[in-house]
Coordinates of C-alpha atoms and ligand atoms in Angstrom, one line a residue:
M1 CA 23.7 -22.2 2.8
A2 CA 20.0 -22.6 1.0
N3 CA 17.3 -23.4 3.1
H4 CA 15.8 -27.0 3.0
V5 CA 12.6 -26.9 0.7
D6 CA 9.9 -29.5 1.3
L7 CA 9.4 -30.5 -2.3
T8 CA 7.0 -33.2 -1.5
A9 CA 4.6 -30.8 0.2
I10 CA 4.8 -28.3 -2.5
M11 CA 4.1 -31.1 -5.1
T12 CA 0.8 -32.3 -3.3
A13 CA -0.2 -28.7 -3.1
L14 CA 0.2 -28.2 -6.6
G15 CA -1.6 -31.3 -7.5
G16 CA 1.1 -34.1 -8.1
R17 CA 4.3 -34.4 -9.8
Q18 CA 3.0 -33.9 -13.4
A19 CA 1.5 -30.5 -12.4
M20 CA 4.8 -29.4 -10.8
Q21 CA 6.8 -30.5 -13.9
D22 CA 4.1 -28.3 -15.8
V23 CA 4.7 -25.4 -13.6
L24 CA 8.4 -25.7 -13.7
G25 CA 8.8 -26.7 -17.5
V26 CA 11.2 -29.5 -16.5
G27 CA 11.2 -33.3 -16.9
A28 CA 10.6 -36.0 -14.0
S29 CA 14.5 -36.3 -13.5
A30 CA 15.0 -32.6 -12.5
I31 CA 12.1 -33.0 -10.0
S32 CA 13.8 -36.1 -8.5
N33 CA 17.1 -34.2 -8.5
Y34 CA 15.4 -31.2 -6.6
I35 CA 13.8 -33.7 -4.2
A36 CA 17.0 -35.6 -3.6
R37 CA 18.9 -32.2 -2.8
G38 CA 16.1 -30.7 -0.8
S39 CA 16.8 -27.3 -2.6
V40 CA 16.1 -25.5 -5.7
P41 CA 17.8 -22.6 -7.6
T42 CA 16.5 -19.3 -7.2
H43 CA 14.5 -18.9 -10.4
V44 CA 12.9 -22.2 -9.8
R45 CA 12.0 -21.1 -6.2
S46 CA 10.4 -18.0 -7.6
K47 CA 8.3 -20.1 -10.2
L48 CA 7.2 -22.4 -7.2
Y49 CA 6.2 -19.2 -5.2
N50 CA 4.1 -17.8 -7.8
A51 CA 2.4 -21.1 -8.6
L52 CA 1.6 -21.7 -4.9
T53 CA 0.4 -18.1 -4.2
A54 CA -1.7 -18.0 -7.5
R55 CA -3.4 -21.1 -6.0
G56 CA -4.3 -19.0 -3.0
Y57 CA -1.5 -20.4 -0.6
Q58 CA 0.3 -18.4 1.9
V59 CA 3.9 -19.4 1.6
R60 CA 7.0 -18.4 3.7
L61 CA 9.7 -16.7 1.2
D62 CA 12.7 -18.4 2.7
D63 CA 12.0 -22.1 2.5
L64 CA 8.6 -22.2 0.5
S65 CA 7.0 -23.8 3.4
I66 CA 3.1 -23.7 3.1
L67 CA 1.7 -21.3 6.1
C68 CA -1.8 -21.3 5.1
G69 CA -4.2 -23.3 2.5
P70 CA -6.3 -21.6 -0.1
D71 CA -9.3 -21.9 2.2
A72 CA -8.0 -20.0 5.2
A73 CA -11.4 -20.1 7.1
T74 CA -11.1 -23.7 7.4
S75 CA -7.4 -23.6 8.2
Q76 CA -6.4 -24.0 11.9
I77 CA -3.9 -21.2 11.6
K78 CA -4.9 -18.2 13.5
K79 CA -5.7 -15.0 11.7
P80 CA -4.4 -11.5 12.9
M81 CA -7.0 -9.9 15.2
V82 CA -7.9 -6.2 15.0
L83 CA -9.7 -4.7 17.9
L84 CA -12.0 -2.4 16.4
I85 CA -13.0 0.6 18.7
I86 CA -15.9 2.5 17.3
G87 CA -16.1 6.1 18.5
G88 CA -19.2 8.2 18.8
G89 CA -19.4 10.2 15.4
I90 CA -21.7 10.3 12.3
A91 CA -18.7 8.4 10.6
A92 CA -19.4 5.3 12.9
Y93 CA -21.6 3.5 10.4
K94 CA -18.5 3.4 8.1
A95 CA -16.9 1.2 10.8
L96 CA -19.1 -1.7 9.6
E97 CA -18.0 -1.5 6.1
T98 CA -14.3 -1.1 7.2
A99 CA -14.9 -4.4 9.4
R100 CA -16.1 -6.3 6.3
R101 CA -13.2 -5.1 4.1
M102 CA -10.7 -6.2 6.9
Q103 CA -12.4 -9.7 7.0
Q104 CA -12.1 -9.9 3.2
L105 CA -8.3 -9.3 3.7
G106 CA -8.2 -12.2 6.0
L107 CA -8.4 -10.4 9.4
D108 CA -10.4 -11.3 12.2
V109 CA -12.4 -8.2 13.9
T110 CA -13.9 -7.8 17.4
G111 CA -15.6 -4.8 18.0
V112 CA -15.7 -2.3 21.1
L113 CA -18.3 0.4 21.1
T114 CA -17.9 3.7 23.1
K115 CA -21.2 4.8 24.7
S116 CA -21.9 7.5 22.3
A117 CA -21.0 5.3 19.3
A118 CA -24.0 3.2 20.6
Q119 CA -26.0 6.3 19.6
F120 CA -25.2 5.6 16.0
I121 CA -24.9 1.8 15.7
T122 CA -25.8 -1.0 17.7
P123 CA -23.7 -3.7 19.3
L124 CA -25.8 -6.1 17.7
S125 CA -25.0 -5.2 14.2
V126 CA -21.2 -5.0 15.0
A127 CA -21.6 -8.7 16.5
A128 CA -23.6 -10.0 13.7
L129 CA -21.1 -8.8 11.0
T130 CA -17.9 -9.7 12.8
N131 CA -19.3 -12.9 14.2
Q132 CA -17.7 -12.0 17.5
K133 CA -19.1 -10.6 20.5
C134 CA -19.0 -6.9 20.8
Y135 CA -17.8 -5.2 23.9
D136 CA -19.2 -1.9 25.3
D137 CA -19.0 -1.9 28.9
L138 CA -15.9 -1.8 31.3
F139 CA -17.7 -2.9 34.3
S140 CA -19.6 -5.8 32.8
L141 CA -19.2 -8.9 35.2
T142 CA -19.9 -11.1 32.4
D143 CA -17.2 -9.8 30.2
E144 CA -14.7 -9.6 32.8
A145 CA -15.3 -13.2 33.7
E146 CA -15.1 -14.4 30.0
M147 CA -12.2 -12.1 29.0
G148 CA -10.9 -9.4 31.2
H149 CA -10.3 -6.0 29.9
I150 CA -6.6 -6.4 30.0
R151 CA -6.5 -9.6 28.1
L152 CA -8.8 -8.0 25.5
A153 CA -6.5 -5.4 25.0
R154 CA -3.6 -7.6 24.5
S155 CA -5.0 -10.3 22.5
A156 CA -5.3 -8.0 19.5
D157 CA -2.4 -7.7 16.9
L158 CA -3.9 -4.0 16.1
V159 CA -6.1 -1.7 17.8
L160 CA -8.1 0.4 15.4
V161 CA -10.0 3.6 16.5
M162 CA -12.6 4.8 14.0
P163 CA -14.0 7.3 13.9
A164 CA -11.4 8.9 16.3
T165 CA -13.4 11.9 17.5
A166 CA -11.9 14.9 19.0
N167 CA -13.2 13.8 22.5
L168 CA -11.7 10.1 22.0
M169 CA -8.3 11.7 21.1
A170 CA -8.4 13.9 23.8
R171 CA -9.1 11.4 26.3
A172 CA -6.4 9.2 25.0
A173 CA -4.0 12.0 24.8
C174 CA -4.5 12.6 28.5
G175 CA -4.3 9.0 29.6
L176 CA -7.9 8.7 30.8
A177 CA -9.2 5.3 31.4
D178 CA -12.9 5.9 32.2
D179 CA -14.5 3.6 29.8
L180 CA -13.7 0.3 28.0
A181 CA -12.2 2.1 24.9
T182 CA -9.8 4.4 26.7
T183 CA -8.8 1.5 29.0
I184 CA -8.0 -0.6 26.1
L185 CA -6.0 2.2 24.5
L186 CA -4.0 2.5 27.9
A187 CA -3.5 -1.3 28.4
T188 CA -2.7 -2.4 25.0
T189 CA 1.1 -3.1 24.1
T190 CA 0.1 -3.7 20.5
P191 CA 0.1 -1.0 17.6
I192 CA -2.7 1.4 17.4
L193 CA -4.3 3.2 14.4
M194 CA -6.4 6.2 14.4
A195 CA -8.9 7.4 12.0
P196 CA -9.8 10.8 13.0
A197 CA -13.1 12.3 11.7
M198 CA -14.7 15.5 13.0
N199 CA -15.8 19.0 12.1
P200 CA -13.0 21.0 10.2
A201 CA -13.0 23.8 13.0
M202 CA -12.4 21.1 15.6
W203 CA -9.7 19.4 13.7
A204 CA -7.9 22.7 13.0
H205 CA -8.3 23.6 16.8
P206 CA -5.0 24.1 18.7
A207 CA -6.1 21.7 21.3
T208 CA -6.8 18.9 18.8
I209 CA -3.7 19.8 17.0
A210 CA -1.7 19.5 20.5
N211 CA -3.5 16.2 21.1
Q212 CA -2.6 14.7 17.9
A213 CA 0.9 15.5 18.0
I214 CA 1.2 13.9 21.7
L215 CA -0.4 10.7 20.1
R216 CA 2.0 10.6 17.1
Q217 CA 4.8 11.2 19.3
R218 CA 3.8 8.2 21.4
G219 CA 3.9 6.0 18.2
I220 CA 0.2 6.1 17.4
H221 CA -0.2 5.6 13.5
M222 CA -2.9 8.2 12.1
I223 CA -4.6 7.7 8.7
G224 CA -6.6 11.0 7.6
P225 CA -8.6 12.9 7.9
T226 CA -9.1 13.9 4.2
E227 CA -10.2 17.1 2.7
G228 CA -13.9 17.1 1.4
D229 CA -17.5 17.5 2.7
T230 CA -17.9 16.5 6.3
A231 CA -21.2 15.2 7.8
C232 CA -21.9 18.6 9.2
G233 CA -22.0 20.3 5.9
E234 CA -18.8 22.1 6.2
I235 CA -16.0 21.6 3.7
G236 CA -12.5 21.2 4.8
S237 CA -10.1 18.9 6.6
G238 CA -11.9 16.5 8.9
R239 CA -13.6 13.9 6.7
M240 CA -12.5 10.2 7.6
S241 CA -10.5 8.3 5.2
E242 CA -12.4 5.8 3.2
P243 CA -13.1 2.5 4.7
A244 CA -10.8 0.6 1.9
D245 CA -7.8 2.8 2.7
I246 CA -8.2 2.3 6.6
A247 CA -8.7 -1.4 6.1
A248 CA -5.5 -1.7 3.8
T249 CA -3.6 0.3 6.3
A250 CA -4.9 -1.8 9.3
F251 CA -3.9 -5.0 7.3
E252 CA -0.3 -3.7 6.9
L253 CA 0.0 -3.1 10.6
A254 CA -1.7 -6.2 11.8
V255 CA -0.1 -8.8 9.6
K256 CA 3.5 -9.5 11.1
R257 CA 5.4 -10.0 8.0
P258 CA 8.8 -11.8 8.0
Q259 CA 11.2 -8.8 7.8
S260 CA 12.7 -10.1 4.7
L261 CA 14.0 -6.5 3.6
A262 CA 15.2 -5.6 6.9
G263 CA 18.7 -3.8 6.4
K264 CA 17.8 -2.7 2.8
T265 CA 17.1 0.7 1.6
A266 CA 14.6 1.7 -1.1
I267 CA 13.4 4.7 -3.1
V268 CA 9.8 4.7 -4.7
T269 CA 8.5 7.5 -6.9
A270 CA 4.8 7.9 -6.9
G271 CA 2.0 10.0 -8.4
P272 CA 2.0 12.6 -11.2
T273 CA 4.4 15.6 -11.4
V274 CA 3.0 19.0 -11.9
E275 CA 4.5 21.3 -14.3
P276 CA 3.6 25.1 -14.0
I277 CA 2.5 27.0 -17.0
D278 CA 1.9 30.3 -15.1
S279 CA 1.2 31.1 -11.4
V280 CA -2.0 29.5 -11.7
R281 CA -2.2 26.8 -14.3
F282 CA -0.2 23.5 -14.9
I283 CA 0.5 20.4 -17.0
A284 CA -0.5 17.1 -15.1
N285 CA -2.0 13.7 -15.5
H286 CA -4.5 11.3 -14.1
S287 CA -1.9 9.4 -11.9
S288 CA -3.5 8.6 -8.2
G289 CA -0.3 7.5 -6.7
K290 CA -2.0 4.3 -5.2
Q291 CA 0.2 1.6 -6.7
G292 CA 3.4 3.7 -5.9
Y293 CA 2.3 4.1 -2.4
A294 CA 1.1 0.4 -1.9
I295 CA 4.5 -0.6 -3.1
A296 CA 6.0 1.8 -0.6
V297 CA 4.1 0.5 2.1
A298 CA 4.7 -3.3 1.2
L299 CA 8.5 -2.7 1.2
A300 CA 8.3 -0.8 4.5
A301 CA 6.2 -3.6 6.0
R302 CA 9.1 -6.2 5.2
G303 CA 11.6 -4.0 7.1
A304 CA 13.2 -2.0 4.2
S305 CA 13.9 1.6 4.9
V306 CA 11.8 3.4 2.2
T307 CA 12.0 6.9 0.9
L308 CA 8.6 7.7 -0.9
I309 CA 8.9 10.6 -3.3
S310 CA 5.5 11.7 -4.3
G311 CA 3.9 14.1 -6.5
P312 CA 0.7 15.8 -5.5
V313 CA -1.8 13.0 -4.6
A314 CA -5.0 12.6 -2.5
L315 CA -3.7 9.8 -0.2
P316 CA -2.7 10.0 3.4
A317 CA 0.9 9.9 4.4
P318 CA 1.8 6.1 5.0
P319 CA 3.3 5.2 8.4
Q320 CA 6.7 3.9 9.0
L321 CA 8.4 5.4 5.8
Q322 CA 9.9 8.8 5.0
L323 CA 7.7 10.8 2.6
V324 CA 9.1 13.5 0.4
S325 CA 6.5 15.6 -1.3
V326 CA 7.5 17.3 -4.6
Q327 CA 5.8 19.2 -7.4
T328 CA 7.8 18.9 -10.6
A329 CA 9.7 16.3 -12.5
R330 CA 13.1 18.2 -11.7
D331 CA 12.2 18.2 -7.9
M332 CA 11.2 14.6 -8.0
Q333 CA 14.8 14.0 -9.8
A334 CA 16.7 16.0 -7.0
A335 CA 15.0 14.2 -4.3
A336 CA 15.9 10.7 -5.9
H337 CA 19.4 11.8 -6.3
A338 CA 19.7 13.0 -2.7
A339 CA 18.1 9.6 -1.6
L340 CA 21.2 7.5 -3.0
P341 CA 22.7 5.3 -2.4
A342 CA 19.9 2.5 -2.2
D343 CA 19.6 -0.9 -2.7
I344 CA 16.2 -0.6 -4.6
A345 CA 14.6 2.0 -6.6
I346 CA 11.0 1.7 -8.0
C347 CA 9.9 4.4 -10.4
A348 CA 6.1 4.1 -10.3
A349 CA 5.6 7.9 -10.9
A350 CA 3.8 9.3 -14.0
V351 CA 6.5 12.0 -14.7
A352 CA 5.6 14.5 -16.9
D353 CA 7.7 14.1 -20.0
W354 CA 7.6 18.0 -20.7
R355 CA 7.6 21.3 -19.1
V356 CA 7.1 24.8 -20.3
A357 CA 10.5 26.3 -21.3
E358 CA 9.7 29.5 -19.4
A359 CA 6.7 29.3 -16.8
S360 CA 5.3 32.7 -16.3
H361 CA 5.4 34.2 -12.7
A362 CA 2.4 36.0 -13.4
K363 CA -1.1 34.8 -14.9
L364 CA -0.9 34.7 -18.6
K365 CA -3.6 37.0 -19.9
K366 CA -5.5 36.5 -23.2
P367 CA -4.5 38.8 -25.9
D368 CA -6.7 41.9 -26.3
H369 CA -7.5 41.4 -30.0
R370 CA -9.6 38.4 -31.0
T371 CA -7.9 37.6 -34.3
D372 CA -5.5 34.9 -33.1
T373 CA -7.4 32.2 -31.1
Q374 CA -4.2 30.0 -30.9
M375 CA -1.9 29.9 -28.1
Q376 CA 1.5 28.3 -28.5
L377 CA 3.4 26.9 -25.4
S378 CA 7.2 26.0 -25.9
L379 CA 8.0 22.7 -24.1
V380 CA 11.3 21.4 -23.2
E381 CA 12.0 17.7 -22.2
N382 CA 12.1 16.8 -18.5
P383 CA 14.9 14.8 -17.0
D384 CA 14.2 10.9 -17.1
I385 CA 14.5 9.8 -13.4
L386 CA 14.6 6.2 -14.1
A387 CA 17.1 6.3 -16.9
A388 CA 19.4 8.6 -14.8
L389 CA 19.3 6.1 -11.7
G390 CA 20.1 3.4 -14.5
Q391 CA 23.4 5.5 -15.6
S392 CA 24.2 6.6 -12.1
D393 CA 27.5 5.7 -10.4
Q394 CA 25.2 4.7 -7.5
R395 CA 23.0 2.7 -9.6
P396 CA 20.6 0.7 -7.1
T397 CA 21.3 -3.1 -7.1
L398 CA 17.7 -3.5 -8.3
L399 CA 16.0 -0.9 -10.5
V400 CA 12.5 -1.4 -11.5
G401 CA 10.6 0.8 -13.9
F402 CA 7.0 1.1 -14.9
A403 CA 5.6 1.1 -18.6
A404 CA 2.2 2.3 -19.1
E405 CA 1.4 1.6 -22.7
T406 CA -1.8 2.1 -24.9
E407 CA -0.6 -0.6 -27.4
D408 CA 2.1 -3.4 -28.0
V409 CA 2.6 -3.5 -24.5
L410 CA 5.2 -6.3 -24.4
E411 CA 7.4 -4.8 -27.3
N412 CA 7.3 -1.3 -26.0
A413 CA 7.8 -2.1 -22.5
T414 CA 10.7 -4.5 -23.4
A415 CA 12.4 -1.7 -25.6
K416 CA 11.7 0.7 -22.6
R417 CA 13.5 -1.7 -20.2
H418 CA 16.6 -1.8 -22.4
R419 CA 16.5 2.1 -23.1
K420 CA 16.1 2.9 -19.3
Q421 CA 18.7 0.2 -18.4
C422 CA 16.6 -1.3 -15.6
D423 CA 16.4 -4.6 -14.3
W424 CA 12.6 -5.2 -14.4
I425 CA 9.8 -3.4 -16.0
V426 CA 6.2 -3.6 -14.7
A427 CA 4.0 -3.1 -17.7
N428 CA 0.4 -2.5 -18.2
Q429 CA -2.0 -1.4 -20.8
V430 CA -3.5 2.0 -20.1
G431 CA -6.3 4.0 -22.0
A432 CA -8.6 1.0 -22.6
A433 CA -12.2 2.4 -21.9
D434 CA -13.4 -0.9 -20.2
D435 CA -10.3 -1.3 -18.1
P436 CA -9.2 1.9 -16.2
V437 CA -5.9 1.8 -14.4
F438 CA -5.6 5.4 -13.3
G439 CA -7.6 5.9 -9.8
S440 CA -8.6 2.2 -10.1
D441 CA -7.7 -0.1 -7.0
Q442 CA -7.0 -2.7 -9.3
N443 CA -4.1 -3.4 -11.7
H444 CA -3.2 -6.0 -14.3
I445 CA 0.5 -6.2 -15.2
M446 CA 3.3 -8.1 -16.7
L447 CA 6.7 -8.3 -15.2
I448 CA 9.5 -8.3 -17.7
S449 CA 13.1 -9.1 -16.7
E450 CA 16.1 -10.1 -18.8
T451 CA 15.1 -13.6 -18.7
A452 CA 11.3 -13.9 -18.3
V453 CA 8.1 -12.2 -19.1
E454 CA 5.2 -13.0 -16.3
N455 CA 1.7 -12.3 -16.8
W456 CA 0.2 -11.7 -13.4
P457 CA -3.5 -12.1 -12.9
R458 CA -5.7 -9.1 -12.2
M459 CA -5.4 -8.1 -8.5
L460 CA -5.8 -5.2 -6.0
K461 CA -3.0 -2.7 -6.2
T462 CA -2.2 -3.6 -2.6
E463 CA -1.8 -7.3 -3.5
L464 CA 0.3 -6.5 -6.3
A465 CA 2.4 -4.5 -4.1
D466 CA 2.8 -7.4 -1.8
K467 CA 3.8 -9.8 -4.5
L468 CA 6.3 -7.4 -6.0
A469 CA 7.8 -6.9 -2.5
D470 CA 8.1 -10.7 -1.9
R471 CA 9.6 -11.2 -5.5
I472 CA 12.2 -8.3 -4.6
A473 CA 13.1 -10.0 -1.2
M474 CA 13.4 -13.2 -3.1
E475 CA 15.7 -11.5 -5.4
F476 CA 17.9 -10.6 -2.7
G477 CA 18.0 -14.2 -1.5
T478 CA 16.1 -13.3 1.7
Ligands
CTP1 N1 10.2 7.9 -16.0 C1 11.0 8.9 -15.1 N2 11.3 10.1 -15.5 C2 10.7 10.6 -16.8 C3 9.7 9.7 -17.6 C4 9.4 8.4 -17.0 O1 11.4 8.3 -14.2 N3 11.0 11.8 -17.2 C5 9.9 6.6 -15.6 C6 8.5 6.3 -15.2 O2 8.3 6.5 -13.4 C7 8.3 5.0 -15.2 C8 9.1 4.8 -16.7 O3 10.2 5.6 -16.7 O4 8.9 3.9 -14.5 C9 8.5 4.7 -18.0 O5 7.5 5.9 -18.0 P1 6.5 6.0 -19.4 O6 5.7 7.2 -19.0 O7 5.7 4.7 -19.5 O8 7.6 6.3 -20.4 P2 8.1 7.3 -21.1 O9 9.6 7.3 -20.7 O10 7.5 8.6 -20.8 O11 7.9 7.1 -22.7 P3 6.7 7.3 -23.4 O12 5.9 8.3 -22.8 O13 7.2 7.6 -24.9 O14 6.1 5.8 -23.7

């Protein structure tokens, strides 16, 4: 039985009956009908959902009830709270930017400084930025009177530790509670996310490896570290993940979404594929994998069981899903086939269309003579993973492809949807000098289905992933 929909509340939010008629493209009598029935068909539900979310409302999927108005700051609804434990490392200053980004995502942040973190940033700067008291002392009588450390630990929707230093990780792994930060880690019952940052030799040390394994086993989520220059001047793994990535992961973990895709299985392909030319060279492309990863995370956050099949990317493995790392298009196809059956498949990978017919096992040498300066490579076509899923006996119920087009986006993407037999195509224009998609955090797409073309506004790739995941849930009627 369809859920009751409060159409009067929706009408008010949209700006009246006429505005609602315009959104739905129907006359007054249809609206009266919907109000009388207290329910709407699925395609109408999806239009109303889009119109409300585009106006900044947070809307529940099952009955379109409005959770939160466009100005969440003035709303009475409690925002999810992140307890931000800042460790004593040079990357501590990045906690401030992360706090700001989390606030932009609609999270409340309360800071906790370790004693050594206070050598790098002040409690005052954290308090000023977060608009909340910053805690730093386990034995403060005033703090205990206002908010005991146990209540502080329990009041959060997520505890984020950044930078997670080798020392802080070791103390947490041992279960020490000798300061406020470690006491909170021991007392909290909410999820914990750690963003390690340290010297590459410290990160690679067997003691840190063992501590990290213990923390992961206990269900603590990790983001990073990544490869690159570290503050101490050494290059290697130990650099803290970027504030934007940490904030996005914190958001996913802190916001308890309705498990609208619980019980559903999903395959997501992401990133580039890499096709060897010889033992040292390859053909690849600029895909960063960000959009595919964000979609996989959004589906998993709604309770779907997700297999993310990824080409080589510089992104951390997301929590709560199965990551299968591949190199070539053929590896990706084999992994996608192995992950069937699935309810949902989303092919966001930029698969190389061609591979070298016979990749050399040894490094190809230049010819000795200098007369012929041309090099010929013989290429053969790679399998089309999306098209194969479309024709499979085990075709997923909802198959979604991407179309990156440099021109005639709508025509080319519509033709691609037919050719590859998928239900939806997410189409975007690539190659415009002033609007990069590859590597960017934003995307601007059209969602093309059998019956409609929707032009979505430019938004963050993470927002797009959330909107797409909500649309998918709606398609399954959940
Ligand atoms: N795709 C795939 N396997 C391939 C090529 C593409 O699964 N060998 C999928 C992509 O993941 C995407 C969709 O097909 O979902 C379209 O990819 P795109 O590169 O835009 O299209 P192509 O099929 O490569 O066509 P063309 O390059 O001619 O536009």
